[in-house]
mmCIF file of C-alpha atoms and ligand atoms in Angstrom:
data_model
loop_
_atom_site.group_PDB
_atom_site.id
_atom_site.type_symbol
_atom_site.label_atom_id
_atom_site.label_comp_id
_atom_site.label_asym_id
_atom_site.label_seq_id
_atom_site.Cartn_x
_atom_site.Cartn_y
_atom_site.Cartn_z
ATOM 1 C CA UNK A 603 0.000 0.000 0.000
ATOM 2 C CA UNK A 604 1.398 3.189 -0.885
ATOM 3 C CA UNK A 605 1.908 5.480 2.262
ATOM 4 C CA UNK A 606 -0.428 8.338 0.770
ATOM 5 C CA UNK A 607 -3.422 6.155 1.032
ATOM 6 C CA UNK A 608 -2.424 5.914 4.669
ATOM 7 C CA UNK A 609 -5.611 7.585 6.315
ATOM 8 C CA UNK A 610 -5.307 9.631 9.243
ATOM 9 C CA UNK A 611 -4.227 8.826 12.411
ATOM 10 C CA UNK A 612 -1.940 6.841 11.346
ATOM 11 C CA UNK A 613 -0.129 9.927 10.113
ATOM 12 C CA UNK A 614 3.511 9.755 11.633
ATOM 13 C CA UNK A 615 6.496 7.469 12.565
ATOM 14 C CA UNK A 616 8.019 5.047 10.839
ATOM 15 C CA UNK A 617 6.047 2.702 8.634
ATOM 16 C CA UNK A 618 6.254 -1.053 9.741
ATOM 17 C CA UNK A 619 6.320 -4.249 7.030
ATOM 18 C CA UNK A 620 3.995 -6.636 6.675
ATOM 19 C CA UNK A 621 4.641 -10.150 5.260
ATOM 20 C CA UNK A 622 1.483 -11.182 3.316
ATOM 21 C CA UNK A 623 0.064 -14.269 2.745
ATOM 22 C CA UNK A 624 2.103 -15.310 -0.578
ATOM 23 C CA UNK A 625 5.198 -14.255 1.358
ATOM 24 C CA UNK A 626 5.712 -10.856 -0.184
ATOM 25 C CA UNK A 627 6.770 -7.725 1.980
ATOM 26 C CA UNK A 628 4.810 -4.142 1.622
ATOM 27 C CA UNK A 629 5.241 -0.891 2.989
ATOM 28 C CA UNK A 630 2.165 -1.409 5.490
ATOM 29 C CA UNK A 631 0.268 1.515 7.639
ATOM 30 C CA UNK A 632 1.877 2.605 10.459
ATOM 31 C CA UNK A 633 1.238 1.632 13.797
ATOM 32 C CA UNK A 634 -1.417 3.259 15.925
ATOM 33 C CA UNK A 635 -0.049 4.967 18.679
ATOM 34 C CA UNK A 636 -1.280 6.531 21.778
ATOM 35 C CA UNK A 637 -0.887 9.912 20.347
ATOM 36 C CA UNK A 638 -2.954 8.872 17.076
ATOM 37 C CA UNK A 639 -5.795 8.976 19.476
ATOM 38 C CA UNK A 640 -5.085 12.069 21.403
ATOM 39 C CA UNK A 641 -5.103 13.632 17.309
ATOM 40 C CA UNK A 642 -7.869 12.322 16.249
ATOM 41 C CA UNK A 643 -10.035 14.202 19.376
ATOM 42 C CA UNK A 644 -8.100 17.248 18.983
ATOM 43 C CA UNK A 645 -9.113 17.050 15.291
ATOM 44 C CA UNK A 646 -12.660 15.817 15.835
ATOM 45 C CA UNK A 647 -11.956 12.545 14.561
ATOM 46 C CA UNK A 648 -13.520 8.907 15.761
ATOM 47 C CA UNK A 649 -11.701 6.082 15.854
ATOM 48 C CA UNK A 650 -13.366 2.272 16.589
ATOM 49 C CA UNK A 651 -12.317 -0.123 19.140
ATOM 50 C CA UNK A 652 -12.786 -3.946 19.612
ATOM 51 C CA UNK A 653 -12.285 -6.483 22.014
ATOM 52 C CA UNK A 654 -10.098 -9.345 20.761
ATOM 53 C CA UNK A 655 -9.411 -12.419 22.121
ATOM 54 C CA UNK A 656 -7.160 -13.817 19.679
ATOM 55 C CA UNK A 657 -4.913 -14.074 16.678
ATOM 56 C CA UNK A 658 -7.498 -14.820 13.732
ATOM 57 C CA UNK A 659 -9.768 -11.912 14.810
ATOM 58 C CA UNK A 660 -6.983 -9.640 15.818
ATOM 59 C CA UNK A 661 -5.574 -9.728 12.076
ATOM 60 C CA UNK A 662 -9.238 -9.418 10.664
ATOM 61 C CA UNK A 663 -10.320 -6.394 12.714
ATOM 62 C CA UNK A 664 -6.692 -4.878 12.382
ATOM 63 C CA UNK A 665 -6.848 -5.451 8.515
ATOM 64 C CA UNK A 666 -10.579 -3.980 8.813
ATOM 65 C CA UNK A 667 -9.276 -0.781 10.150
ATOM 66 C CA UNK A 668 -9.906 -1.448 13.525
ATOM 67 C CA UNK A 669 -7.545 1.517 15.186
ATOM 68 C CA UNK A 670 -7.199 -0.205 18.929
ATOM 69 C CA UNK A 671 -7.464 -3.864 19.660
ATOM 70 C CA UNK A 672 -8.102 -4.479 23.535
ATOM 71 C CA UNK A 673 -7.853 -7.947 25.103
ATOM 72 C CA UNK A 674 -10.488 -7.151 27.362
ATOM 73 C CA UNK A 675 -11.117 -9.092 30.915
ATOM 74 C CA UNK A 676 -14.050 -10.088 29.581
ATOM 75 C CA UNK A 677 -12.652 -13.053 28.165
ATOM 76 C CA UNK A 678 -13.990 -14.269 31.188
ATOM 77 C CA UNK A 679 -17.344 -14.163 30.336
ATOM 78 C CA UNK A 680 -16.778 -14.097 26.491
ATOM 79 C CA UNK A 681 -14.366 -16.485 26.145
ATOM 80 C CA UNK A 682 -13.927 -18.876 29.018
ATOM 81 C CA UNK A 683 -17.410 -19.606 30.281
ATOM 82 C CA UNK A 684 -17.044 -17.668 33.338
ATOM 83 C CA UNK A 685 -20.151 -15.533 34.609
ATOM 84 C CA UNK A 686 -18.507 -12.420 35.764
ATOM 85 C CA UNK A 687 -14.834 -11.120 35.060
ATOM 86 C CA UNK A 688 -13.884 -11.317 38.057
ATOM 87 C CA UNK A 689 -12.225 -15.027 37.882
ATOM 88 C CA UNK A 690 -9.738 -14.262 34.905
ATOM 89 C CA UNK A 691 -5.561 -14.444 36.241
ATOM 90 C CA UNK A 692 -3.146 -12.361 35.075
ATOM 91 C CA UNK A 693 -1.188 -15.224 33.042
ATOM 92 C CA UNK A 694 -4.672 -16.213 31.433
ATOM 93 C CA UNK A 695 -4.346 -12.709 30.319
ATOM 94 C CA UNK A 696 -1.042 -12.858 29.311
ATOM 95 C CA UNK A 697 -1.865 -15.985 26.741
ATOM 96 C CA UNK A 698 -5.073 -14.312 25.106
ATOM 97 C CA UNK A 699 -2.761 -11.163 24.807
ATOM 98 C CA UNK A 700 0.131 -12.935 23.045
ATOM 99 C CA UNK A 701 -2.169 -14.355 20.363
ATOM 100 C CA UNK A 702 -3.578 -10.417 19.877
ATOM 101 C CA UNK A 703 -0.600 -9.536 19.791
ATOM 102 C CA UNK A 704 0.589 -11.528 16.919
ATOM 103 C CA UNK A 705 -2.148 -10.841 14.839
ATOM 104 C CA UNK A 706 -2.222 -6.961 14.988
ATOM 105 C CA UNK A 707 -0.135 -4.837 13.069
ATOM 106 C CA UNK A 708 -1.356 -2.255 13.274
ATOM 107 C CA UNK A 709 -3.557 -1.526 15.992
ATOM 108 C CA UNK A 710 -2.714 -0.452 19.064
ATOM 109 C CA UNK A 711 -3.184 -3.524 21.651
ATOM 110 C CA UNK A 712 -4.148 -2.689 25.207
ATOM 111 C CA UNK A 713 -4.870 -4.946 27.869
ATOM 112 C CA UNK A 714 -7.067 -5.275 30.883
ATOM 113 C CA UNK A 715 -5.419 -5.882 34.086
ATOM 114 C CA UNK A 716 -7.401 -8.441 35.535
ATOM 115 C CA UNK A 717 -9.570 -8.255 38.821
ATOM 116 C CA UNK A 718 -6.926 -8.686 41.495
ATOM 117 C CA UNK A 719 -3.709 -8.222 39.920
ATOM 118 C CA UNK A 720 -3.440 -3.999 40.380
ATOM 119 C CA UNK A 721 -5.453 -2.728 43.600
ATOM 120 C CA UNK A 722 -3.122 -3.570 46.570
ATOM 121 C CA UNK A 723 -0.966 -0.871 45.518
ATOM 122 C CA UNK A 724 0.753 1.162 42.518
ATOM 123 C CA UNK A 725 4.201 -1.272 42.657
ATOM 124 C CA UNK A 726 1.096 -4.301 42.392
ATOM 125 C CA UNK A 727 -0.017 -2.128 39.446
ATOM 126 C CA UNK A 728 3.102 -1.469 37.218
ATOM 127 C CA UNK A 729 4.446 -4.875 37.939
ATOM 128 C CA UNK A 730 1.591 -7.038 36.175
ATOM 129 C CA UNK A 731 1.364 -4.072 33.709
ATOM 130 C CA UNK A 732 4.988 -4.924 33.056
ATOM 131 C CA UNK A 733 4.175 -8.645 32.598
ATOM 132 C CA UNK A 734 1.201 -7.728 30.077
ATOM 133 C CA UNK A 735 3.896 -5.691 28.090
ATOM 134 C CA UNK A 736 6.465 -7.838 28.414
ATOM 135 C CA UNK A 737 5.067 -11.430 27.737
ATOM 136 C CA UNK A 738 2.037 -10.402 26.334
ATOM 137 C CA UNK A 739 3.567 -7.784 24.034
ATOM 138 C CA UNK A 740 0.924 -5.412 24.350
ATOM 139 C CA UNK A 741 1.133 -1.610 23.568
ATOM 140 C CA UNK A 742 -0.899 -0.307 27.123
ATOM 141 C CA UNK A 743 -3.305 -1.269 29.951
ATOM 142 C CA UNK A 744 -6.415 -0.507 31.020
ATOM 143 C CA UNK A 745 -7.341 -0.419 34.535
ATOM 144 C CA UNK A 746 -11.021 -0.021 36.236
ATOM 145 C CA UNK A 747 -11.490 2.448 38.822
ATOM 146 C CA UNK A 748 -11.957 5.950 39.879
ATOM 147 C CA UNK A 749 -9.918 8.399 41.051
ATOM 148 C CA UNK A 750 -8.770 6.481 44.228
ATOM 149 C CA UNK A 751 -6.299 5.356 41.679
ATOM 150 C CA UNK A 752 -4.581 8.108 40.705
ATOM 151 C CA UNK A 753 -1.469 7.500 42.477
ATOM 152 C CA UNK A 754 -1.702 3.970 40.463
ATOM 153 C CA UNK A 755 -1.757 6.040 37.393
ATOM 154 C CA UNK A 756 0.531 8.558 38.022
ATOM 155 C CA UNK A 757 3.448 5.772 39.192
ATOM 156 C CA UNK A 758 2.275 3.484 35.976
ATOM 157 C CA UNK A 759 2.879 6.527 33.377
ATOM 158 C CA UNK A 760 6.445 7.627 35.603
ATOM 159 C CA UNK A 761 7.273 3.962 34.549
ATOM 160 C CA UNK A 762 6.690 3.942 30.768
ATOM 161 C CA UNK A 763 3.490 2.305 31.148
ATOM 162 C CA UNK A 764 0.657 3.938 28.757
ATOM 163 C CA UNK A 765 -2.770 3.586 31.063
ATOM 164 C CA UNK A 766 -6.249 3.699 29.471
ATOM 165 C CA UNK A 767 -8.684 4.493 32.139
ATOM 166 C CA UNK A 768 -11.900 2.830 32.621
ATOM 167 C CA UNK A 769 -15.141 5.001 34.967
ATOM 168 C CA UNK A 770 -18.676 4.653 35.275
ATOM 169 C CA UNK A 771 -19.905 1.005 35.363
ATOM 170 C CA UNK A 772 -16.792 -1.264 36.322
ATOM 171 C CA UNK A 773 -17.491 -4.671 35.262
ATOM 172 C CA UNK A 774 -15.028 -6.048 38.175
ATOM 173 C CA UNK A 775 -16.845 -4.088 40.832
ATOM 174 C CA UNK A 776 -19.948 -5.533 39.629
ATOM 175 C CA UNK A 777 -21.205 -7.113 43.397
ATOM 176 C CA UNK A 778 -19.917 -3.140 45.251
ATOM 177 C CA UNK A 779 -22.290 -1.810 42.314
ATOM 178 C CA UNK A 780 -25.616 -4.092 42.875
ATOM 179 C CA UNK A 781 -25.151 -5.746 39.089
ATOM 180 C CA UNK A 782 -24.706 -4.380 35.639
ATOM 181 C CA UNK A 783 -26.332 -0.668 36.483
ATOM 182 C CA UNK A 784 -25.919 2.785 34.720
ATOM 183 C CA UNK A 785 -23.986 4.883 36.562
ATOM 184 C CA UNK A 786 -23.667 8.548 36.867
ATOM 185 C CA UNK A 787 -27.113 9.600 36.563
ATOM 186 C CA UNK A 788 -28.484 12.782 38.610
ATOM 187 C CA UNK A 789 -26.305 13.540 41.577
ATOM 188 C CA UNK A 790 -23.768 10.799 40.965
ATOM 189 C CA UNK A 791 -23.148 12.470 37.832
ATOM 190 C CA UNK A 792 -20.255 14.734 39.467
ATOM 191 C CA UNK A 793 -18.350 11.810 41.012
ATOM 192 C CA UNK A 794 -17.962 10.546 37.050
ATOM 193 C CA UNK A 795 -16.622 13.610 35.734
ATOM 194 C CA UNK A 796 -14.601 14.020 38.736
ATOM 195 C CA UNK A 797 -13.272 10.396 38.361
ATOM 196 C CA UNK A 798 -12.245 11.319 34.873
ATOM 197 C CA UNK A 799 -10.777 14.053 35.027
ATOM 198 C CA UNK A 800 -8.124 13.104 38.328
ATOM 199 C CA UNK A 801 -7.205 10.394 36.188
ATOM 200 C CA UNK A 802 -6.355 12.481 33.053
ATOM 201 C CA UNK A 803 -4.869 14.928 35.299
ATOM 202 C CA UNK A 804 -2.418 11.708 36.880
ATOM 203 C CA UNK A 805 -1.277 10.517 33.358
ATOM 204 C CA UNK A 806 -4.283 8.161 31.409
ATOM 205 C CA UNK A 807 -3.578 8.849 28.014
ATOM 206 C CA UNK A 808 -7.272 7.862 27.849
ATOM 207 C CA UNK A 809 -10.922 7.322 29.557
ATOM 208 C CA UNK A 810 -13.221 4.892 28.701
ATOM 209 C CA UNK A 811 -16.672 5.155 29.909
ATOM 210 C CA UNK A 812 -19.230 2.130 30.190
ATOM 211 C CA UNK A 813 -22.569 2.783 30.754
ATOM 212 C CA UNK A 814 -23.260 6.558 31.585
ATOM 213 C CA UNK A 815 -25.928 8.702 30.451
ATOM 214 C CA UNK A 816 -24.878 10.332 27.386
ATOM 215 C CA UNK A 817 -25.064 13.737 28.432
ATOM 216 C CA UNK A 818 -22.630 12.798 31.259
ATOM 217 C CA UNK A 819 -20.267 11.357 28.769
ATOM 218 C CA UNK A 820 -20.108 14.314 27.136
ATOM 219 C CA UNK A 821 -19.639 16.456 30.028
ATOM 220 C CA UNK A 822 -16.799 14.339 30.507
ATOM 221 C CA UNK A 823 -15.170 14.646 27.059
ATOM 222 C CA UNK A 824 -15.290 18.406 27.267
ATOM 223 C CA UNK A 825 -13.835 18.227 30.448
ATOM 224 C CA UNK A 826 -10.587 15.971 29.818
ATOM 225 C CA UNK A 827 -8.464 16.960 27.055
ATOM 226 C CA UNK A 828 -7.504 13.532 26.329
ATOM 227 C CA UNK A 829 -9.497 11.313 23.790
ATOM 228 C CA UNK A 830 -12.373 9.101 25.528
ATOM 229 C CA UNK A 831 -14.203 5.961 24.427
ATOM 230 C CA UNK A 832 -18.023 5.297 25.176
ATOM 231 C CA UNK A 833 -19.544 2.087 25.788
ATOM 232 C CA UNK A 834 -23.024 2.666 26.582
ATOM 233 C CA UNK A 835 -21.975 6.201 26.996
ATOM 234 C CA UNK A 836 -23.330 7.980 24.021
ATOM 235 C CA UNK A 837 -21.645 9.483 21.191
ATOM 236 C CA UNK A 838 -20.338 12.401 22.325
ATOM 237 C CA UNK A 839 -16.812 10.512 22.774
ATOM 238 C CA UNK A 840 -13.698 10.280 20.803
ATOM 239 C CA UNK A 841 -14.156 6.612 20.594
ATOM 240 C CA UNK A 842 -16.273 3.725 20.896
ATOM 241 C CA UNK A 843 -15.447 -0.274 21.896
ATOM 242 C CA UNK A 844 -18.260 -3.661 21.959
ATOM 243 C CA UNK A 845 -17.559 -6.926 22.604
ATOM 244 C CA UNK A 846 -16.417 -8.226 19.441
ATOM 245 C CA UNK A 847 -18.551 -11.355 19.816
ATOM 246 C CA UNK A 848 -21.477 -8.953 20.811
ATOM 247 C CA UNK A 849 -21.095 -7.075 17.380
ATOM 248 C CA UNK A 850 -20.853 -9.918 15.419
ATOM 249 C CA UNK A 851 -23.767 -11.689 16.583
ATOM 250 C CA UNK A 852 -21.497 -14.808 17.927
ATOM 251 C CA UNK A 853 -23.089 -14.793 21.335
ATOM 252 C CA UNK A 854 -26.796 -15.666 21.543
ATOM 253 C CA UNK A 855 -29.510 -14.555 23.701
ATOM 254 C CA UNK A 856 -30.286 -10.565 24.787
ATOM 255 C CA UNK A 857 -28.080 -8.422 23.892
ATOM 256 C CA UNK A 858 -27.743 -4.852 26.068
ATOM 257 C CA UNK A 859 -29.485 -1.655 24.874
ATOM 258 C CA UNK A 860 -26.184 -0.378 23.375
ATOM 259 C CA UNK A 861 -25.086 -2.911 21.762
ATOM 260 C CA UNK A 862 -25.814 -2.791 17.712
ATOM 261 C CA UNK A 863 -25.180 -6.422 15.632
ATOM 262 C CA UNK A 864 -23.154 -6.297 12.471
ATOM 263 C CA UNK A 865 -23.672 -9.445 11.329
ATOM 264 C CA UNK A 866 -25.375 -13.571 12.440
ATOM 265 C CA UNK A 867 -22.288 -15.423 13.049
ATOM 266 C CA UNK A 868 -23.749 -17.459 15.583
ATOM 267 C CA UNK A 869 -26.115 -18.519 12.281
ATOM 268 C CA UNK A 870 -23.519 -18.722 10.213
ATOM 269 C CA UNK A 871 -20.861 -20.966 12.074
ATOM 270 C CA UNK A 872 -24.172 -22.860 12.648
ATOM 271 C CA UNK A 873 -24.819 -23.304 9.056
ATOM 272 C CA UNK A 874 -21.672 -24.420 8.411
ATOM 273 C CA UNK A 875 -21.235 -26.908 11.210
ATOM 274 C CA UNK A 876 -24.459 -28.537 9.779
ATOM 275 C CA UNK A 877 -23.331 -29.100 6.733
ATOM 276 C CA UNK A 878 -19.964 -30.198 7.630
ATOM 277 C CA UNK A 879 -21.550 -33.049 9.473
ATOM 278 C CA UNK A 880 -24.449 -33.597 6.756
ATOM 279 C CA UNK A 881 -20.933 -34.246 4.461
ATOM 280 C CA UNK A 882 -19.070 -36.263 6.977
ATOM 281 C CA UNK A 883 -22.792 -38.809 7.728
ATOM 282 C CA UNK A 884 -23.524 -39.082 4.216
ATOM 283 C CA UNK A 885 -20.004 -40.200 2.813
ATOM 284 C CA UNK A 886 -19.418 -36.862 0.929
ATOM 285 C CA UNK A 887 -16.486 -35.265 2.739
ATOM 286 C CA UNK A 888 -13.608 -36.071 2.595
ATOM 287 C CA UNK A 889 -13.890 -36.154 -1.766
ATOM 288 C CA UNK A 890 -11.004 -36.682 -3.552
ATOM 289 C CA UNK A 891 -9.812 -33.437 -3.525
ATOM 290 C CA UNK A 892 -9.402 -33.803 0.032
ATOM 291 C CA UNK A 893 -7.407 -36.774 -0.294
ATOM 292 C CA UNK A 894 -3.617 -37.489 -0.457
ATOM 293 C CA UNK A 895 -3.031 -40.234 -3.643
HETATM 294 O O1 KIV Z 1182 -13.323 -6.226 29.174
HETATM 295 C C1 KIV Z 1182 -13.926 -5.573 28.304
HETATM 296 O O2 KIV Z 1182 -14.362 -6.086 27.277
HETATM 297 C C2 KIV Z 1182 -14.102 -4.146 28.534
HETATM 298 C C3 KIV Z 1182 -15.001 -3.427 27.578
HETATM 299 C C4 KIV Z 1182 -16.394 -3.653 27.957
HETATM 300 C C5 KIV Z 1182 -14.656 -2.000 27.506
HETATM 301 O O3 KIV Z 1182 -13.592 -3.621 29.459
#
């Protein structure tokens, strides 16, 4: 691809290779960057974001454009079988991020840390961060919680770790919170904002928002000067993230208010699984085709 058609953010820095399938190199788009995304608010620009679990998606939402990858805790529930978050480790982390990793490259990759790995204190913090860099080759973290965390934050960025901040509903602080609630609305609206904003203030490079009104949300992203992403929050943000299996239609059942479906691929894999095994009973796969002589 020739650099011109390299569409903004990735606008700077050097460009990285790719090896494609038939083994041939290209000049590929540069690398998204934290500051990509701090440009594209400051511009007025949106940029997408989707949870990945793994290499094959990874490389398809990276090749679809896809400007931030995140290996989100919610593997747990997405991924593993688990009903909350709460149960994922660190190292389970660490091998769903390595298989991101690999198939990005372009995106940036950012990684939760997992329930239990960061609150005890901010040396807790940057040393599974480190790990999650290290071993799972990711780009930056994300960590849940408000501004009780800003020394976390503040020691984290002093160490060369880029932190992506995460208010409003906290998935890991799901039984504190009563359940999957909205947060912020009326009075509590302040402590969202305020949340926010000490956490720009100690070093995020970024705020992500799940389920807050809207109007808070945006009250929030005119307050902070660094990008934020919405999830349930409206689209008054820089950015926005789902569950890739939620926008893909991969998980059945309901699916939350702000969730939109891009596609059946529950119906899909279905269909094909169904045929497969209408081949395999009936005689007709493997054909010869399929068959060493
Ligand atoms: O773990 C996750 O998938 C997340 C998103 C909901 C933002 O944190």
């Amino acid at each position: 691809m020739d650099n011109a058609e390299i569409p903004a953010p990735y606008g700077s820095g050097p460009a990285s290779t790719d090896t494609g399938a038939s083994g041939e190199t290209a000049v590929a788009r540069r690398r998204v960057r934290t500051h990509h995304l701090k440009q594209a608010k400051d511009e007025g620009r949106k940029f997408a974001m989707l949870t990945a679990y793994d290499q094959y998606t990874a490389e398809i939402f990276d090749e679809a454009g896809i400007e931030v990858l995140l290996i989100g805790d919610s593997a747990a529930n997405n991924v593993m079988g688990h009903a909350t978050t709460l149960p994922i480790t660190l190292d389970e982390m660490i091998v769903f991020a390595r298989g991101v990793s690999a198939g990005a490259s372009h995106a940036l990759v950012v990684c939760d840390l997992p329930f239990g790995s960061y609150e005890v204190s901010p040396a807790e913090a940057i040393k599974s961060s480190v790990r999650l860099m290290k071993e799972g080759l990711v780009h930056a973290v994300k960590m849940e919680g408000g501004k009780h965390y800003v020394d976390h934050v503040a020691s984290m960025t002093a160490a060369g770790i880029p932190v992506m901040a995460h208010v409003g509903f906290t998935p890991q602080s799901e039984h504190s919170l009563g359940g999957y609630r909205v947060q912020g609305r009326g009075d509590a609206a302040r402590a969202v904002v305020e949340d926010a904003v000490a956490l720009a203030e100690a070093g995020a490079f970024c705020v992500l928002m799940e389920m807050v009104p809207a109007d808070v949300a945006a009250m929030v992203d005119a307050a902070v000067s660094v990008p934020t992403i919405g999830i349930g929050a409206g689209n008054a943000t820089t950015g926005q993230v789902l569950v890739w299996q939620d926008m893909a239609g991969l998980r059945g059942g309901k699916q939350a208010k702000f969730v939109k479906q891009y596609a059946d691929l529950r119906t899909v894999l279905g269909n094909a699984a169904s045929a497969y095994r209408d081949d395999v009973h009936s005689g007709s796969f493997p054909g010869p085709e399929h068959s060493f002589t």
